[in-house]
Each structure stands twice: as C-alpha cells, then as structure tokens.
Coordinates of C-alpha atoms and ligand atoms in Angstrom, one line a residue:
X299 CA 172.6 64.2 111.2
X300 CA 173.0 67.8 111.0
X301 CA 176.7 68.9 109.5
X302 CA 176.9 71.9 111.7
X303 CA 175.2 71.4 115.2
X304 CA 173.9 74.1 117.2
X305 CA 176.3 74.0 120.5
X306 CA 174.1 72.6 123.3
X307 CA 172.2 74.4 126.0
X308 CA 174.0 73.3 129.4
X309 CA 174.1 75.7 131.7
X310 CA 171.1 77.2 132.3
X311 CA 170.9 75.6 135.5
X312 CA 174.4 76.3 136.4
X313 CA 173.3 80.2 136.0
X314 CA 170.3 80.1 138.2
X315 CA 172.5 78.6 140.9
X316 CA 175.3 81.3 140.5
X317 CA 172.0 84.2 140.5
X318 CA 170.7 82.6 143.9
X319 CA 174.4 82.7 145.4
X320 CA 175.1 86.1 144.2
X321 CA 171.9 87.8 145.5
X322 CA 170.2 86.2 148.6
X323 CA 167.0 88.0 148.2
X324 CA 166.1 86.2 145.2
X325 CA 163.8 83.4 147.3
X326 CA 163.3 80.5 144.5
X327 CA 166.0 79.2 141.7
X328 CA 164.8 80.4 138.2
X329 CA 163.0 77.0 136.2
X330 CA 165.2 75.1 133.6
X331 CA 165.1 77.0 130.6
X332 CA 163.0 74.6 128.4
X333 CA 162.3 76.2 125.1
X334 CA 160.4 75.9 121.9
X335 CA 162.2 74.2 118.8
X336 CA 162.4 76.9 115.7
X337 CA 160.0 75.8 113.2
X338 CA 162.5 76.5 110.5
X339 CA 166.0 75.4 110.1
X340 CA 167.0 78.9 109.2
X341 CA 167.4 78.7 105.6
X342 CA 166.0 82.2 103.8
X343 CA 164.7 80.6 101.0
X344 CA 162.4 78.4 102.6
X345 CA 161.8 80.0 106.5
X346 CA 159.9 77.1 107.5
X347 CA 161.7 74.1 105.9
X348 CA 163.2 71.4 108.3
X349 CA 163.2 72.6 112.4
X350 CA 165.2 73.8 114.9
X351 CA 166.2 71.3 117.8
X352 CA 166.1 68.4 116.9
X353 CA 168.7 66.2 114.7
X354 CA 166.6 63.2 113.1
X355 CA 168.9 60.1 113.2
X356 CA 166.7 57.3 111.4
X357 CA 163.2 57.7 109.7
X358 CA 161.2 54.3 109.7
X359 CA 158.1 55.3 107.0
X360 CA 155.7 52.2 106.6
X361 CA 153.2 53.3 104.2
X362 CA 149.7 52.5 102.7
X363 CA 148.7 53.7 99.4
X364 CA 146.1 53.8 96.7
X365 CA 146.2 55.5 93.4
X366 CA 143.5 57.5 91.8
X367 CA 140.8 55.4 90.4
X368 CA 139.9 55.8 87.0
X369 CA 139.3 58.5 84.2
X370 CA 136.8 60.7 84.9
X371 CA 137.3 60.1 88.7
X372 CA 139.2 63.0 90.4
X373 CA 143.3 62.4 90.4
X374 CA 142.9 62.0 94.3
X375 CA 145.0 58.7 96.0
X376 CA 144.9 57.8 99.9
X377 CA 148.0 57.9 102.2
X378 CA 148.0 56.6 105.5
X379 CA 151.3 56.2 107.4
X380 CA 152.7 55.6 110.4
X381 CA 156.5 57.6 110.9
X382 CA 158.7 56.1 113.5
X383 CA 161.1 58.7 114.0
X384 CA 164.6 58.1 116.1
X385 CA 165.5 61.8 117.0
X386 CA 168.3 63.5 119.2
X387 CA 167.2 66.7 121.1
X388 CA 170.0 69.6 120.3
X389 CA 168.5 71.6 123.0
X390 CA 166.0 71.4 125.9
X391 CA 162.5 71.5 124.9
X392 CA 159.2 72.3 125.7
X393 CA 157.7 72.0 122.5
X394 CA 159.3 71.0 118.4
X395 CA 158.2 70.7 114.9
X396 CA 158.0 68.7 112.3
X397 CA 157.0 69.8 108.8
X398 CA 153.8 68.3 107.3
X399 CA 151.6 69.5 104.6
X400 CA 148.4 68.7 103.4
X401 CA 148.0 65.5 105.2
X402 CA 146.4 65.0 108.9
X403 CA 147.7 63.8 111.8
X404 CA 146.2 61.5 114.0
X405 CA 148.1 60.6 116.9
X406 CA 151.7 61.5 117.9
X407 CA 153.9 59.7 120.7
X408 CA 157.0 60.8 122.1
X409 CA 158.8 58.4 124.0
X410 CA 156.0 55.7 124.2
X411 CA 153.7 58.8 125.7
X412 CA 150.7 60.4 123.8
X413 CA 152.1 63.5 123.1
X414 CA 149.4 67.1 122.2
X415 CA 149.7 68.2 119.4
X416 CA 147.9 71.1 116.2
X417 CA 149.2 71.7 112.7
X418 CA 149.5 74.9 110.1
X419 CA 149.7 74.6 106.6
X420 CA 153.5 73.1 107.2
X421 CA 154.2 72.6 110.7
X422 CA 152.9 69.7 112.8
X423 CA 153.9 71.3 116.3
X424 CA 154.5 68.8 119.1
X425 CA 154.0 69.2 122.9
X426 CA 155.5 65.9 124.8
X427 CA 153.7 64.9 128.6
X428 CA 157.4 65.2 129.6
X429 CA 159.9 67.7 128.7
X430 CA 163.0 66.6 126.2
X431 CA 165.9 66.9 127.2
X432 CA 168.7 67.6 125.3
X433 CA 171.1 64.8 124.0
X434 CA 168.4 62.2 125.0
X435 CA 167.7 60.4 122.1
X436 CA 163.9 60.1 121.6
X437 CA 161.3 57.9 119.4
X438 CA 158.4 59.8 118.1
X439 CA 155.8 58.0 116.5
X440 CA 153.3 59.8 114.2
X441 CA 150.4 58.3 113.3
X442 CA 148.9 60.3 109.9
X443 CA 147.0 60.5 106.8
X444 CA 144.8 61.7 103.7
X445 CA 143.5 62.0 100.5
X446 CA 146.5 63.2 98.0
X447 CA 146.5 64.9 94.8
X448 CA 149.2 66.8 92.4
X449 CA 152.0 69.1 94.7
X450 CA 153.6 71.9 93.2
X451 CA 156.4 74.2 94.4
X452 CA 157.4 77.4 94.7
X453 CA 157.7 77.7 90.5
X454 CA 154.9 76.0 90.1
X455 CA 155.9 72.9 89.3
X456 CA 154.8 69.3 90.2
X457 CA 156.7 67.6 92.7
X458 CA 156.3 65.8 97.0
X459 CA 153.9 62.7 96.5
X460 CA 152.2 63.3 92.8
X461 CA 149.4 61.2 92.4
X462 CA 148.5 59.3 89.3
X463 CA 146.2 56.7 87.9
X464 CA 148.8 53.8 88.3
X465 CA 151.1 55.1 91.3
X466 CA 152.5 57.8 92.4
X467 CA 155.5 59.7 91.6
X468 CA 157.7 60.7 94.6
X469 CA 160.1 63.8 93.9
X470 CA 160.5 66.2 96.3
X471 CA 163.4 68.8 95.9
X472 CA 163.5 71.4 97.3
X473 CA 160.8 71.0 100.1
X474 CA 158.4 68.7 98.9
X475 CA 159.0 65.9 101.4
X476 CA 156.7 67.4 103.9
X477 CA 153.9 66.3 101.4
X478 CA 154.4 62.3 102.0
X479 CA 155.6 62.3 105.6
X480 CA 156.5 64.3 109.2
X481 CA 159.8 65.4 108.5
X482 CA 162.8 67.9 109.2
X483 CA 162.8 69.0 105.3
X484 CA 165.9 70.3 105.5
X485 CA 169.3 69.0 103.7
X486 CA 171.5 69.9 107.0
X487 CA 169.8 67.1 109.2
X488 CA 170.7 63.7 106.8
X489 CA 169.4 60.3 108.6
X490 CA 168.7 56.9 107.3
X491 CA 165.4 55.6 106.2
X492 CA 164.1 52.4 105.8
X493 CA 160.0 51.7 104.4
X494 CA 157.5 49.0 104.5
X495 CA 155.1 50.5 101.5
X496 CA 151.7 48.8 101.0
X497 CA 149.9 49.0 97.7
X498 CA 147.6 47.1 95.1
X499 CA 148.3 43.7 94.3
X500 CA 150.6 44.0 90.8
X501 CA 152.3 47.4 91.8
X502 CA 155.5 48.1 92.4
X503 CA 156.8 50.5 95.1
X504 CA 160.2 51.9 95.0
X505 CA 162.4 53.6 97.4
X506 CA 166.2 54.3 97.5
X507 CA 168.9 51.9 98.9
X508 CA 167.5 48.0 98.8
X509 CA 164.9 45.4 99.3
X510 CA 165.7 44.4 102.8
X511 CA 163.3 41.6 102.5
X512 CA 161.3 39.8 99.4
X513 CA 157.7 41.5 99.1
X514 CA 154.7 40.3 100.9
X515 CA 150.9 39.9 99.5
X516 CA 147.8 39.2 101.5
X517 CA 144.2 39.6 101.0
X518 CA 145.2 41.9 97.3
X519 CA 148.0 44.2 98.9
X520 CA 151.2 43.8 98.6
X521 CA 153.8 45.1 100.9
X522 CA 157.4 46.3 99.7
X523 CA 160.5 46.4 102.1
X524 CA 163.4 49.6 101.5
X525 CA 166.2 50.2 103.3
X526 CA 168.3 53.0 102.4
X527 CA 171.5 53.1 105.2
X528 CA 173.3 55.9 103.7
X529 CA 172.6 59.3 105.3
X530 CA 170.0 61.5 103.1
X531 CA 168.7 64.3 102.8
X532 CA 164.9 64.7 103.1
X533 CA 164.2 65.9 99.5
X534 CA 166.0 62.7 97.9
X535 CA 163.8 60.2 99.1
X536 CA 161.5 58.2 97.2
X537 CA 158.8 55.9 97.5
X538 CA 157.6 55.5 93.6
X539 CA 154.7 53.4 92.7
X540 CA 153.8 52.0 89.5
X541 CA 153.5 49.0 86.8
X542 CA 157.4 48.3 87.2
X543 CA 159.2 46.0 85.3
X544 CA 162.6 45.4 87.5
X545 CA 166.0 44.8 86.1
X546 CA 168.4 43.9 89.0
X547 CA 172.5 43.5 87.8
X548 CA 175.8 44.1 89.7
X549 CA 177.7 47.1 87.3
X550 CA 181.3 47.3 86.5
X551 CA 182.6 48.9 89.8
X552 CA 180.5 46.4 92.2
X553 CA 177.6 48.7 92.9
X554 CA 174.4 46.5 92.8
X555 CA 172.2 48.1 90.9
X556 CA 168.1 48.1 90.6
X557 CA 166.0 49.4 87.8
X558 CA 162.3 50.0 88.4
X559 CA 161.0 51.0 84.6
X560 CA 157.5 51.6 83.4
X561 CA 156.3 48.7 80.6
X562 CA 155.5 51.6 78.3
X563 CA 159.6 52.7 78.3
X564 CA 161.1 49.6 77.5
X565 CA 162.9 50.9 74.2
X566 CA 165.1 54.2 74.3
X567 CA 165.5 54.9 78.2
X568 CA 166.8 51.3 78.4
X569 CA 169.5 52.0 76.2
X570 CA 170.6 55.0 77.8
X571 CA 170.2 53.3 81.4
X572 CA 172.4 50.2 80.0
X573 CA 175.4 52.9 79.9
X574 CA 174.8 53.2 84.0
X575 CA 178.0 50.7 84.9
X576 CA 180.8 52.6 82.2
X577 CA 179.4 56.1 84.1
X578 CA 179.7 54.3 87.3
X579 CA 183.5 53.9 86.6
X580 CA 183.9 56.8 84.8
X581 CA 182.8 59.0 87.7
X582 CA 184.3 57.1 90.0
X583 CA 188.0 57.9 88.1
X584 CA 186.8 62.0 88.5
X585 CA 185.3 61.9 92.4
X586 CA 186.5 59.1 94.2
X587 CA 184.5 56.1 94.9
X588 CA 180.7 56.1 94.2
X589 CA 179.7 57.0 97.5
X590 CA 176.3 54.4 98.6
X591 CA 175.6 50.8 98.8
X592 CA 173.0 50.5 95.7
X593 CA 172.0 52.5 92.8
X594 CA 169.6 52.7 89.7
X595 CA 166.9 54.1 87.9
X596 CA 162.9 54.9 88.3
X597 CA 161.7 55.2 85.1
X598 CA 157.9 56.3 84.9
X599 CA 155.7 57.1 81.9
X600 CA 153.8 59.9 83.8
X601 CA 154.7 63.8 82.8
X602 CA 156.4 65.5 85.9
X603 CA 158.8 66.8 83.1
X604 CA 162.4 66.3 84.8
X605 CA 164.7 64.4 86.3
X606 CA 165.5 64.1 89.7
X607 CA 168.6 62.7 91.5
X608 CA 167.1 60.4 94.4
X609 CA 169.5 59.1 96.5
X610 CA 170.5 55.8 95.2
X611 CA 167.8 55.5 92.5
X612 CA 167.4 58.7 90.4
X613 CA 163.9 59.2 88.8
X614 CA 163.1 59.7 85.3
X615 CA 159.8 61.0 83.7
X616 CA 159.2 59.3 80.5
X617 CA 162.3 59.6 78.5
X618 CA 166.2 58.9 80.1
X619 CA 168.6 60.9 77.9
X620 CA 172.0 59.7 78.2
X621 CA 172.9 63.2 79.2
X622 CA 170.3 63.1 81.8
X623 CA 171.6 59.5 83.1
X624 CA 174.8 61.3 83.1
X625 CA 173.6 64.1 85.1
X626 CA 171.5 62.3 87.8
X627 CA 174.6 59.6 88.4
X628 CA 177.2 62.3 88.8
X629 CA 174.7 63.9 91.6
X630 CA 175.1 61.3 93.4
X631 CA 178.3 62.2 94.6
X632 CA 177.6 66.1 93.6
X633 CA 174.0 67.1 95.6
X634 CA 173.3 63.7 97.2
X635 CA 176.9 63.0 98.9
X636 CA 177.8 66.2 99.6
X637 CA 174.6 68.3 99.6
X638 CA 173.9 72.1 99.8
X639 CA 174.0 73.8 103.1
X640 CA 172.0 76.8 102.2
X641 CA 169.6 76.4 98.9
X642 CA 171.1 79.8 97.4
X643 CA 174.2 77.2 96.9
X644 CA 172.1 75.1 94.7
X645 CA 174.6 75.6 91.4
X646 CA 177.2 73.2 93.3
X647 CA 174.4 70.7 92.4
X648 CA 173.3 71.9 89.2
X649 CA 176.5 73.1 87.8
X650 CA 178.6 69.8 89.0
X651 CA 176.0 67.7 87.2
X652 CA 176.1 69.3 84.0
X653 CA 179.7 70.2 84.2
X654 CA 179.8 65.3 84.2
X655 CA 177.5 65.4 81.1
X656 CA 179.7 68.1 79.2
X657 CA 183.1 65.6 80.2
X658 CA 181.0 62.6 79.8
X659 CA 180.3 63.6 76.3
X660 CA 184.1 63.9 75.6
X661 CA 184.7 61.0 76.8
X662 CA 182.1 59.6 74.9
X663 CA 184.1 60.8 71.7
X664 CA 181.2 63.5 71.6
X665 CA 181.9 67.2 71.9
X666 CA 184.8 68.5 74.3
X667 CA 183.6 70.1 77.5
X668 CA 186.3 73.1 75.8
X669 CA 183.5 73.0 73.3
X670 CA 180.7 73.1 75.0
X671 CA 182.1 76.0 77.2
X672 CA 183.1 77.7 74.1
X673 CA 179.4 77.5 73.2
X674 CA 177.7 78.4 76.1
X675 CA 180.7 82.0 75.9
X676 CA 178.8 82.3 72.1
X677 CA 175.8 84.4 74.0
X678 CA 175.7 88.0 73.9
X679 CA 176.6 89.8 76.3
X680 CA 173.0 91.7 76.4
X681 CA 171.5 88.1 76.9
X682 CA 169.8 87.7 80.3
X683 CA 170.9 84.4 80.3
X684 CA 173.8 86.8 82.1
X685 CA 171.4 88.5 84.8
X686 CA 171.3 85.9 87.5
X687 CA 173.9 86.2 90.3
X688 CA 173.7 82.1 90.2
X689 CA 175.3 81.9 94.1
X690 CA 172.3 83.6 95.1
X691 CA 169.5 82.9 92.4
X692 CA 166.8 83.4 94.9
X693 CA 163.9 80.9 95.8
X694 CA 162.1 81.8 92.3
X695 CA 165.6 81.0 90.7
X696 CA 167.4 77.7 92.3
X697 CA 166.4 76.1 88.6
X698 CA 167.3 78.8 86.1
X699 CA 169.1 77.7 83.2
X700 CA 172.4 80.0 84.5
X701 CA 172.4 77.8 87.3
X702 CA 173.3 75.1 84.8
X703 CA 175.4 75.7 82.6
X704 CA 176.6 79.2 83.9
X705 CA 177.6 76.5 87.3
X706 CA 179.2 74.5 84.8
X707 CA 181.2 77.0 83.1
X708 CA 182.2 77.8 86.2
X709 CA 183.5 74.7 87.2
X710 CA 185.5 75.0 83.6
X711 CA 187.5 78.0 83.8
X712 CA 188.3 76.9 87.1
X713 CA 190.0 74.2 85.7
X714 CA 191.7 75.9 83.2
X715 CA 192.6 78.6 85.6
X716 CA 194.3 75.6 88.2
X717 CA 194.9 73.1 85.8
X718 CA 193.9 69.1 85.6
X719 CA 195.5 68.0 88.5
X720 CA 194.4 70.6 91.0
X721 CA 191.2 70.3 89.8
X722 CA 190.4 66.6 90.5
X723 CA 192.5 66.4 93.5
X724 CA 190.0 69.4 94.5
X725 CA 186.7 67.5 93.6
X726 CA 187.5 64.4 95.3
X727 CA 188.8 66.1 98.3
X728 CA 185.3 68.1 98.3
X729 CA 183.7 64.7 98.5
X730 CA 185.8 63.2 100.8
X731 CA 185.8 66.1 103.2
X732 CA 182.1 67.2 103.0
X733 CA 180.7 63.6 102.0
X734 CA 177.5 62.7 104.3
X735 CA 176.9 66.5 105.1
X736 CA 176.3 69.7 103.5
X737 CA 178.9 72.5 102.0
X738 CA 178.5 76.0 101.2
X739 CA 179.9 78.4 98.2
X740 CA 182.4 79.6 100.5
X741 CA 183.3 76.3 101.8
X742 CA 184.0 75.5 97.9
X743 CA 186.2 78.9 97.4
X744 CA 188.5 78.2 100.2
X745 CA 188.8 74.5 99.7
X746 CA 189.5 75.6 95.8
X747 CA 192.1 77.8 97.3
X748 CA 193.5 75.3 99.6
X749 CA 194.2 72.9 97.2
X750 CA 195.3 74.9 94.1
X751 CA 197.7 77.6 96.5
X752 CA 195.6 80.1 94.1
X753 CA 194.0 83.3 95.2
X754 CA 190.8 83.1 93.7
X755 CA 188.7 85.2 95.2
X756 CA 188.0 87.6 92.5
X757 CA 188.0 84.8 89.8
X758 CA 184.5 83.7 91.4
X759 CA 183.5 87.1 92.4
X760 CA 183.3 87.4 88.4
X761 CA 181.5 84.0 88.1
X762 CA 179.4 83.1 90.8
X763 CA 178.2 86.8 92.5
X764 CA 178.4 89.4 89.0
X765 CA 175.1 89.5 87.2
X766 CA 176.9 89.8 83.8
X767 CA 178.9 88.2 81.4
X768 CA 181.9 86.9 82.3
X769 CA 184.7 88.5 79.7
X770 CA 188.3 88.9 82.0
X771 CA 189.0 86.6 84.9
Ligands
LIG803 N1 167.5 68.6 90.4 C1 166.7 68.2 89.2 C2 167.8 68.0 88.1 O1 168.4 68.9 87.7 C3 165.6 69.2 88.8 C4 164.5 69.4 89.8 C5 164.3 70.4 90.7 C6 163.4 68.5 90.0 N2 163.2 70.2 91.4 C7 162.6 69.1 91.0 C8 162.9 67.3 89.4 C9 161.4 68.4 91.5 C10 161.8 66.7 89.8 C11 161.0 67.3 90.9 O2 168.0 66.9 87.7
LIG804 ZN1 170.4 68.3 88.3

C-alpha cells in the first residue's frame, strides 16, 4: 500500500487513436504501451530496493526451516517457501520485479499461469503468459528456496534471515527482507502478512501480529500460524526461531501482548520487558493510541548486537535495557506507524525513539530529557560527532550515533522553541495524519509549521542539514 502512488497509465490507447485520426497514412494503430516495472522503487540509497509497478496488498509466507546442525558443522540452515503474493498493477506491464537474494527460485505463477522467469543478485524478474494490466489485482505465487547462512548489510552488519544453531534470527532493516522472501523491500509499499512457519519439533517460530490458530505437529515438525493485519513495511517483519519460552498477558491499555524469550534470558531482560504495559500508556499519553492489534518482545540469546523495532514484536539480542524497551516501543508509532519515505529520513526513526527513552527516563524519576540534551550540547564543537548532515547521512550513515541523539536533540529544541503544547499536538497529529504510510523531512517541517504558526525553516536548516554544531537557533 504505497503512500504516494504513481498516477496510472490510461491513455495510451486513447493517443494511438487520436495519431490514426490525425494522419491517415499511418496504416495500423500503435500496440498498448505495456512496459517493464522499475526494479527499484527509486530510493538513492538503495537503487534496487522494492520495484516499480506494482503495490503488494497482502503477503501470505508459509515457510519451512532448519537450523544449522551442530558445532563444527558449517552455520548453514535450509529455507524453502512458498510466497502467495496479492498485488495491484500501478501500470501496464510486460514484465515486474520482485527483490530476492541469495535464495532460488523455482517456479513462479501469476494469475494461476506459469509465469518465465531469471534472477540477479537481487531481482527475481517476472514475465507473465499474459500481460498485467493495470488496476487488476493479481496473485503471484513463488515457489523458492536454499541453503542460508549469516547476511550482512551495507555496514557490515548482520541482519535478513541469520542463521544459528537453534533458530534463526529474522531482522531486516534496511533491505534485508529480500534475504527470507520475494518481496517489494521498500517501506512506501506497506501490506499485511500472515505465515504458516514449519520447524523442528520443540522450536518456537515468531512473527509479528498473532497466533491465528494453535500450532500443529506431525511426523517431528511443527507448524506455527501469524497473522499480522496491520500494514508493514517489508523490513519489520519477522519470523524468529528458537527455544522460546512464551509469556502471553493483556497490558494496561488493552493491547494483548506476546513474549517469545530465549531460556537462557530469563533474569534481567524480563524485568525490563515487565515495564512494557506503564510504556504502553505512557506513550500512548505522548502519540495517541498505540497504533496495532498486538505487541511484545523476541528476546534471543544469539549476538546480532542490537535492537530492532519489528512491527508488533520488537527483537532483542541477548540483553533488553529498559532504555532499549523504551526505544523499540516508542517506534512503533515513530518508524513502524508512520515510516520513512526516503531512508535519508531515517533520523525521524532514530531520533523519535531516543528522544521516548530521554522523556521516559524523566518520567521514570531518572534524568530530565533537559538534561540529557544539556549533555549531549557538552561536546566540542571540533567533535565529529558534529560532521554528519543527519537529514541526509548517506547509505554508509542511516545508523551513526548523530542520527540518534543529534535526531533527538532535535526533537528537543523544537519543543522548547514551540512549547509543550504545540509540540504534542504536533506528534500526534504526525501519527494520525501519516499513520499506515510513510513521511518525509519536509513533510515533518511543514506539519511543525502548521501546527506551531512558527516559521522554522532556518531553525532545522541549523539542525537537520548544517554539518556543525548547533550554537544559535
Ligand atoms: N533500528 C534499530 C534500532 O535503532 C537498529 C538497526 C538498524 C538494526 N539495522 C538493524 C537492528 C538491523 C537489527 C538489525 O533500534
Ligand atoms: Zn531505533
């Protein structure tokens, strides 16, 4: 469910008609311009992430997995999947994409037809028997598999479908999806997703949203049921596996909620996660209502390092901070609600999410988000902590600590600038008017200005786009 939809290709037709009455010589009526879909969504950070043409409505992922056998055996798992994909055509084509990486495909239908089809290292390009039209919704069907192993991004980093000895971790931001399953990995085309995920008899596998039905074992596999009915973006989905121990509770504000926690992590995350239903309401008093039908934790004992804010069930690598709980909850309305249109406006993520664990520590009688402001002002000027333009970190840069907390101190003196009551009305407004799609930087500075009457446009000039420190604003 793309936010901002290409305006459809009608007329094409209508043109050839008016070229044949205009000039008589011409003998036959130019073909319907079918055309390729892009194989990116146009995002300059990632050129080949998510697709032109196509809006994805619903993803249906029904999964079979095995985890790496033991030590010394290679850290290599098996995927095989089947993708049922409900998708509306934004233009008429003779060909689209999906992206997929590092895993095979088999056998592709489009419309019930056996559709041709090759791959590159990201794109699985699709040729249907008959030409899609636009606006006709369409199921494709891809059929896929392989051996997988330990993704990394662009940094370096491990993330997509990381394979372990017990599971698999499942973390994909920012383009990692396309490691697990045939997608548009984009965060402008949001659908639903629902997962039947088969694995070893005494594993757990975890997705966002909720059991739909209980699990299923037969002949040593057992077979977990998801479905996740709130719009997403690619990069938040999950499918976790591991030696879960579940804890299912309803939390203050309603919200059921659904821990999935490695044995080994019983003591300290626990704690932390116990806070989940006061940051539920808490939240809820600074953005509006908490914006999906479920919620909870992953917490798994294996070392991706970090955090990450799946929708509806945010993952945690070993320990779960209470400043991290903070931070992955308060994405769910910041990044997961309303996500970013362009990945150069990652810091509305970042620095929203740190900006709810400076204010949930004052709240927590802890230090005041003044404080913590007034701390992150202590560096130096000549620090490079002051180098990033954090609006436009670059690909290399969407994770930089200025992203953080320079985003958060952002978010800061903008309050102080408008004042209290601005300043909420402005971020529950931002939810409410951009919740289930994307926003940009600039969709942030004029809603700022809309609801404050302020003129701000050099106040984030000096903030968001001037690689220095901040001294006069
Ligand atoms: N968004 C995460 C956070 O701040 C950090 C992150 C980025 C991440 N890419 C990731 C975590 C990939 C896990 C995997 O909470
Ligand atoms: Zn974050």
């Amino acid at each position: 469910m793309p936010s901002r939809r290409p305006a459809l290709l009608a007329i094409a037709s209508a043109i050839a008609a008016a070229a044949l009455l205009a000039s008589p010589a011409v003998a036959v009526a130019a073909p319907p311009e079918y055309t390729p879909g892009a194989d990116g969504a146009g995002d300059p950070y990632f050129p080949l992430a998510g697709n032109g043409g196509t809006d994805i409505v619903h993803y249906h992922l029904d999964l079979d997995y095995t985890p790496a056998p033991p030590d010394p055996a290679p850290i290599e798992g098996r995927l095989d999947g089947v993708a049922t994909i409900d998708l509306v055509p934004t233009q008429d084509l003779s060909r689209f994409n999906l992206d997929l990486r590092g895993l095979t495909a088999t056998e592709v239908t489009v419309a019930g037809k056996a559709a041709t089809f090759t791959q590159t290292s990201n794109e699985l390009v699709i040729t249907p028997s008959k030409k899609v039209k636009a606006g006709k919704a369409a199921q494709v069907v891809v059929r896929y598999g392989g051996t997988t192993t330990r993704p990394t991004d662009i940094e370096g980093a491990l993330y997509g479908w990381v394979t372990t000895r017990d599971g698999a971790m499942v973390v994909s931001e920012p383009d990692g999806s396309a490691t697990w399953f045939p997608v548009n990995d984009h965060p402008t085309d949001k659908a639903t997703f629902s997962f039947e995920i088969t694995v070893p008899e005494g594993l757990v596998a975890v997705a966002n949203g909720l059991p739909s039905r209980p699990a299923t074992t037969a002949d040593g596999r057992t077979t977990w049921y998801w479905d996740a009915p709130d719009p997403m973006a690619a990069y938040l989905a999950t499918a976790s596996v591991g030696d879960y121990v579940v804890n299912q509770y309803v939390a203050a504000n309603g919200t059921p909620i659904f821990d999935a926690v490695d044995p080994a992590r019983l003591g300290a995350p626990s704690e932390s996660l116990a806070l989940t239903s006061d940051m539920l309401v808490f939240f809820e008093s600074l953005y509006g209502p908490y914006p999906f039908g479920s919620y909870g934790a992953i917490v798994d004992d294996d070392s991706v390092g970090y955090a990450l804010e799946t929708q509806t069930r945010s993952f945690f690598s070993r320990t779960a901070r209470e400043g991290t709980v903070a931070h992955e909850l308060a994405h769910q309305w910041m990044g997961d609600e309303v996500s970013p249109f362009r990945w150069a406006d990652i810091w509305l993520n970042e620095g929203w999410a740190t900006y709810s664990q400076w204010m949930w520590t004052e709240h927590r009688g802890g230090q005041t988000a003044q404080a913590s402001f007034d701390d992150y002002l202590s560096i130096p000027a000549d620090d490079e902590e002051w180098e990033l333009v954090v609006a436009d970190p670059g690909p290399l840069g969407l994770f930089l600590n200025p992203v953080y907390d320079r985003g958060a101190a952002t978010l800061h003196a903008l309050r102080v600038r408008i004042g209290d009551e601005a300043f909420f009305d402005l971020a529950k407004q931002w939810v409410e008017r951009y919740g289930g799609g994307t926003a940009s930087t600039a969709d942030f500075i004029a809603l700022a200005e809309e609801v404050s009457g302020a003129e701000l446009g050099d106040f984030f000039d000096i903030w968001l786009y001037t690689p220095e420190k901040p001294t006069d604003w």
